[in-house]
PDB file of C-alpha atoms in Angstrom:
ATOM      1  CA  UNK A   1     157.736  47.565 142.649  1.00 64.00           C
ATOM      2  CA  UNK A   2     157.627  44.037 144.027  1.00 68.00           C
ATOM      3  CA  UNK A   3     160.941  44.375 145.850  1.00 70.00           C
ATOM      4  CA  UNK A   4     159.703  47.634 147.393  1.00 76.00           C
ATOM      5  CA  UNK A   5     156.432  46.096 148.598  1.00 78.00           C
ATOM      6  CA  UNK A   6     154.332  48.345 146.365  1.00 83.00           C
ATOM      7  CA  UNK A   7     150.881  47.638 144.929  1.00 83.00           C
ATOM      8  CA  UNK A   8     150.365  48.243 141.216  1.00 81.00           C
ATOM      9  CA  UNK A   9     147.326  49.224 139.161  1.00 83.00           C
ATOM     10  CA  UNK A  10     147.675  48.138 135.518  1.00 79.00           C
ATOM     11  CA  UNK A  11     145.835  45.923 133.042  1.00 73.00           C
ATOM     12  CA  UNK A  12     147.007  42.603 134.534  1.00 68.00           C
ATOM     13  CA  UNK A  13     144.822  42.851 137.625  1.00 63.00           C
ATOM     14  CA  UNK A  14     141.555  43.273 135.733  1.00 65.00           C
ATOM     15  CA  UNK A  15     141.353  39.920 134.003  1.00 63.00           C
ATOM     16  CA  UNK A  16     138.256  39.546 131.850  1.00 62.00           C
ATOM     17  CA  UNK A  17     138.920  35.798 131.861  1.00 53.00           C
ATOM     18  CA  UNK A  18     138.147  35.559 135.581  1.00 56.00           C
ATOM     19  CA  UNK A  19     135.608  38.422 135.701  1.00 59.00           C
ATOM     20  CA  UNK A  20     137.872  40.637 137.804  1.00 57.00           C
ATOM     21  CA  UNK A  21     136.991  43.578 135.576  1.00 62.00           C
ATOM     22  CA  UNK A  22     133.382  43.390 136.842  1.00 69.00           C
ATOM     23  CA  UNK A  23     134.084  43.377 140.588  1.00 68.00           C
ATOM     24  CA  UNK A  24     132.241  46.086 142.519  1.00 77.00           C
ATOM     25  CA  UNK A  25     135.101  46.670 144.943  1.00 79.00           C
ATOM     26  CA  UNK A  26     138.854  47.000 144.786  1.00 78.00           C
ATOM     27  CA  UNK A  27     140.702  43.740 145.296  1.00 76.00           C
ATOM     28  CA  UNK A  28     144.443  43.246 145.691  1.00 77.00           C
ATOM     29  CA  UNK A  29     145.803  40.068 144.137  1.00 73.00           C
ATOM     30  CA  UNK A  30     148.922  38.710 145.759  1.00 71.00           C
ATOM     31  CA  UNK A  31     150.319  36.333 143.165  1.00 65.00           C
ATOM     32  CA  UNK A  32     153.952  37.196 143.696  1.00 65.00           C
ATOM     33  CA  UNK A  33     153.192  40.720 142.489  1.00 72.00           C
ATOM     34  CA  UNK A  34     150.552  42.773 144.227  1.00 79.00           C
ATOM     35  CA  UNK A  35     148.162  44.121 141.603  1.00 81.00           C
ATOM     36  CA  UNK A  36     144.741  45.713 141.842  1.00 80.00           C
ATOM     37  CA  UNK A  37     141.704  44.602 139.820  1.00 83.00           C
ATOM     38  CA  UNK A  38     141.500  47.673 137.569  1.00 86.00           C
ATOM     39  CA  UNK A  39     142.774  48.323 134.049  1.00 85.00           C
ATOM     40  CA  UNK A  40     144.391  51.767 134.026  1.00 87.00           C
ATOM     41  CA  UNK A  41     145.606  51.435 130.430  1.00 85.00           C
ATOM     42  CA  UNK A  42     142.153  52.078 128.915  1.00 87.00           C
ATOM     43  CA  UNK A  43     139.699  54.939 129.316  1.00 90.00           C
ATOM     44  CA  UNK A  44     136.971  52.482 130.275  1.00 89.00           C
ATOM     45  CA  UNK A  45     139.232  51.028 132.968  1.00 88.00           C
ATOM     46  CA  UNK A  46     140.186  54.484 134.242  1.00 91.00           C
ATOM     47  CA  UNK A  47     136.505  55.412 134.563  1.00 93.00           C
ATOM     48  CA  UNK A  48     135.920  52.157 136.449  1.00 90.00           C
ATOM     49  CA  UNK A  49     138.856  52.991 138.742  1.00 91.00           C
ATOM     50  CA  UNK A  50     137.299  56.408 139.362  1.00 93.00           C
ATOM     51  CA  UNK A  51     133.954  54.824 140.217  1.00 93.00           C
ATOM     52  CA  UNK A  52     135.702  52.469 142.654  1.00 91.00           C
ATOM     53  CA  UNK A  53     137.625  55.444 144.128  1.00 93.00           C
ATOM     54  CA  UNK A  54     140.964  53.758 143.468  1.00 91.00           C
ATOM     55  CA  UNK A  55     143.207  56.647 144.526  1.00 93.00           C
ATOM     56  CA  UNK A  56     141.051  57.633 147.492  1.00 94.00           C
ATOM     57  CA  UNK A  57     141.085  54.022 148.762  1.00 92.00           C
ATOM     58  CA  UNK A  58     144.801  54.247 149.533  1.00 90.00           C
ATOM     59  CA  UNK A  59     145.243  50.649 148.343  1.00 89.00           C
ATOM     60  CA  UNK A  60     147.443  51.477 145.348  1.00 90.00           C
ATOM     61  CA  UNK A  61     151.000  52.774 145.306  1.00 89.00           C
ATOM     62  CA  UNK A  62     151.733  52.914 141.555  1.00 89.00           C
ATOM     63  CA  UNK A  63     149.338  53.498 138.667  1.00 89.00           C
ATOM     64  CA  UNK A  64     150.538  52.653 135.165  1.00 87.00           C
ATOM     65  CA  UNK A  65     148.850  54.221 132.147  1.00 87.00           C
ATOM     66  CA  UNK A  66     149.778  54.648 128.521  1.00 80.00           C
ATOM     67  CA  UNK A  67     148.424  57.177 126.079  1.00 71.00           C
ATOM     68  CA  UNK A  68     145.684  58.285 128.475  1.00 75.00           C
ATOM     69  CA  UNK A  69     147.821  60.184 130.963  1.00 84.00           C
ATOM     70  CA  UNK A  70     145.801  63.417 130.966  1.00 89.00           C
ATOM     71  CA  UNK A  71     142.567  61.435 131.087  1.00 92.00           C
ATOM     72  CA  UNK A  72     143.852  59.439 134.076  1.00 91.00           C
ATOM     73  CA  UNK A  73     145.000  62.569 135.908  1.00 92.00           C
ATOM     74  CA  UNK A  74     141.673  64.322 135.333  1.00 93.00           C
ATOM     75  CA  UNK A  75     139.570  61.380 136.484  1.00 94.00           C
ATOM     76  CA  UNK A  76     141.565  59.705 139.242  1.00 93.00           C
ATOM     77  CA  UNK A  77     143.076  62.539 141.252  1.00 93.00           C
ATOM     78  CA  UNK A  78     141.639  65.515 143.106  1.00 92.00           C
ATOM     79  CA  UNK A  79     142.929  68.299 145.340  1.00 92.00           C
ATOM     80  CA  UNK A  80     142.905  66.057 148.390  1.00 94.00           C
ATOM     81  CA  UNK A  81     144.542  63.123 146.569  1.00 93.00           C
ATOM     82  CA  UNK A  82     147.445  64.266 144.445  1.00 91.00           C
ATOM     83  CA  UNK A  83     149.897  62.108 142.558  1.00 89.00           C
ATOM     84  CA  UNK A  84     153.301  62.342 140.939  1.00 88.00           C
ATOM     85  CA  UNK A  85     153.997  61.586 137.309  1.00 83.00           C
ATOM     86  CA  UNK A  86     157.010  59.715 136.039  1.00 84.00           C
ATOM     87  CA  UNK A  87     157.446  59.441 132.291  1.00 82.00           C
ATOM     88  CA  UNK A  88     159.310  56.569 130.682  1.00 81.00           C
ATOM     89  CA  UNK A  89     159.823  56.968 126.957  1.00 81.00           C
ATOM     90  CA  UNK A  90     161.144  54.617 124.347  1.00 83.00           C
ATOM     91  CA  UNK A  91     162.343  55.871 120.986  1.00 88.00           C
ATOM     92  CA  UNK A  92     159.231  55.578 118.773  1.00 81.00           C
ATOM     93  CA  UNK A  93     161.021  54.121 115.738  1.00 83.00           C
ATOM     94  CA  UNK A  94     162.897  51.554 117.843  1.00 88.00           C
ATOM     95  CA  UNK A  95     159.595  50.622 119.492  1.00 83.00           C
ATOM     96  CA  UNK A  96     157.908  50.056 116.117  1.00 81.00           C
ATOM     97  CA  UNK A  97     160.810  47.954 114.843  1.00 85.00           C
ATOM     98  CA  UNK A  98     160.638  45.845 117.986  1.00 86.00           C
ATOM     99  CA  UNK A  99     156.881  45.510 117.572  1.00 80.00           C
ATOM    100  CA  UNK A 100     157.373  44.344 113.968  1.00 81.00           C
ATOM    101  CA  UNK A 101     159.799  41.570 114.914  1.00 83.00           C
ATOM    102  CA  UNK A 102     157.671  40.566 117.911  1.00 80.00           C
ATOM    103  CA  UNK A 103     154.582  40.174 115.715  1.00 76.00           C
ATOM    104  CA  UNK A 104     156.495  38.080 113.214  1.00 76.00           C
ATOM    105  CA  UNK A 105     157.496  35.602 115.919  1.00 76.00           C
ATOM    106  CA  UNK A 106     154.323  35.631 118.032  1.00 71.00           C
ATOM    107  CA  UNK A 107     152.168  32.540 117.724  1.00 62.00           C
ATOM    108  CA  UNK A 108     148.976  34.588 118.116  1.00 62.00           C
ATOM    109  CA  UNK A 109     149.930  37.056 115.387  1.00 56.00           C
ATOM    110  CA  UNK A 110     148.148  37.272 112.028  1.00 60.00           C
ATOM    111  CA  UNK A 111     149.878  35.219 109.359  1.00 58.00           C
ATOM    112  CA  UNK A 112     150.221  38.272 107.086  1.00 63.00           C
ATOM    113  CA  UNK A 113     153.012  39.621 109.303  1.00 63.00           C
ATOM    114  CA  UNK A 114     154.993  36.389 109.262  1.00 68.00           C
ATOM    115  CA  UNK A 115     155.894  36.855 105.595  1.00 72.00           C
ATOM    116  CA  UNK A 116     155.967  40.657 105.365  1.00 76.00           C
ATOM    117  CA  UNK A 117     159.069  42.804 105.424  1.00 80.00           C
ATOM    118  CA  UNK A 118     159.777  45.841 107.558  1.00 81.00           C
ATOM    119  CA  UNK A 119     159.228  48.286 104.669  1.00 83.00           C
ATOM    120  CA  UNK A 120     155.665  46.979 104.234  1.00 78.00           C
ATOM    121  CA  UNK A 121     155.184  47.278 107.990  1.00 74.00           C
ATOM    122  CA  UNK A 122     156.397  50.881 108.002  1.00 75.00           C
ATOM    123  CA  UNK A 123     154.226  51.887 105.047  1.00 76.00           C
ATOM    124  CA  UNK A 124     151.045  50.257 106.368  1.00 73.00           C
ATOM    125  CA  UNK A 125     151.199  50.428 110.152  1.00 65.00           C
ATOM    126  CA  UNK A 126     153.040  53.601 111.059  1.00 57.00           C
ATOM    127  CA  UNK A 127     150.077  55.696 109.860  1.00 56.00           C
ATOM    128  CA  UNK A 128     147.890  53.886 112.383  1.00 54.00           C
ATOM    129  CA  UNK A 129     150.229  54.932 115.169  1.00 56.00           C
ATOM    130  CA  UNK A 130     148.898  57.942 117.026  1.00 54.00           C
ATOM    131  CA  UNK A 131     152.380  59.174 117.841  1.00 52.00           C
ATOM    132  CA  UNK A 132     153.257  62.743 116.996  1.00 48.00           C
ATOM    133  CA  UNK A 133     156.967  62.004 117.331  1.00 49.00           C
ATOM    134  CA  UNK A 134     157.004  59.892 114.150  1.00 47.00           C
TER     135      UNK A 134
END
């Protein structure tokens, strides 16, 4: 999106660290990537984007959401402001395996994952996944 000069709405623009998630108006951050100060990955963030009239503002070109697609469509768009949906899917088992190895190496990760094996991961985490494809 950067090379196309597009503005993105995703979690990164609504930093709780800097209070950007509390702003009362839409702000575009130009830090090499143009992002908007809303978190469209959570329901709370989507409702905030609705309140700020994100789509109607015309300031955003791409909205990224995950798991809340229907919720985002219902709350952000209307008959006068329609959008297009593009779905990108990763194989759910490959994604979980990648997540397992990432958590083992991540410095912020709980120590229990550093010593666990992938079978333990599959038996204890996959049930928490809300993915009907598994």
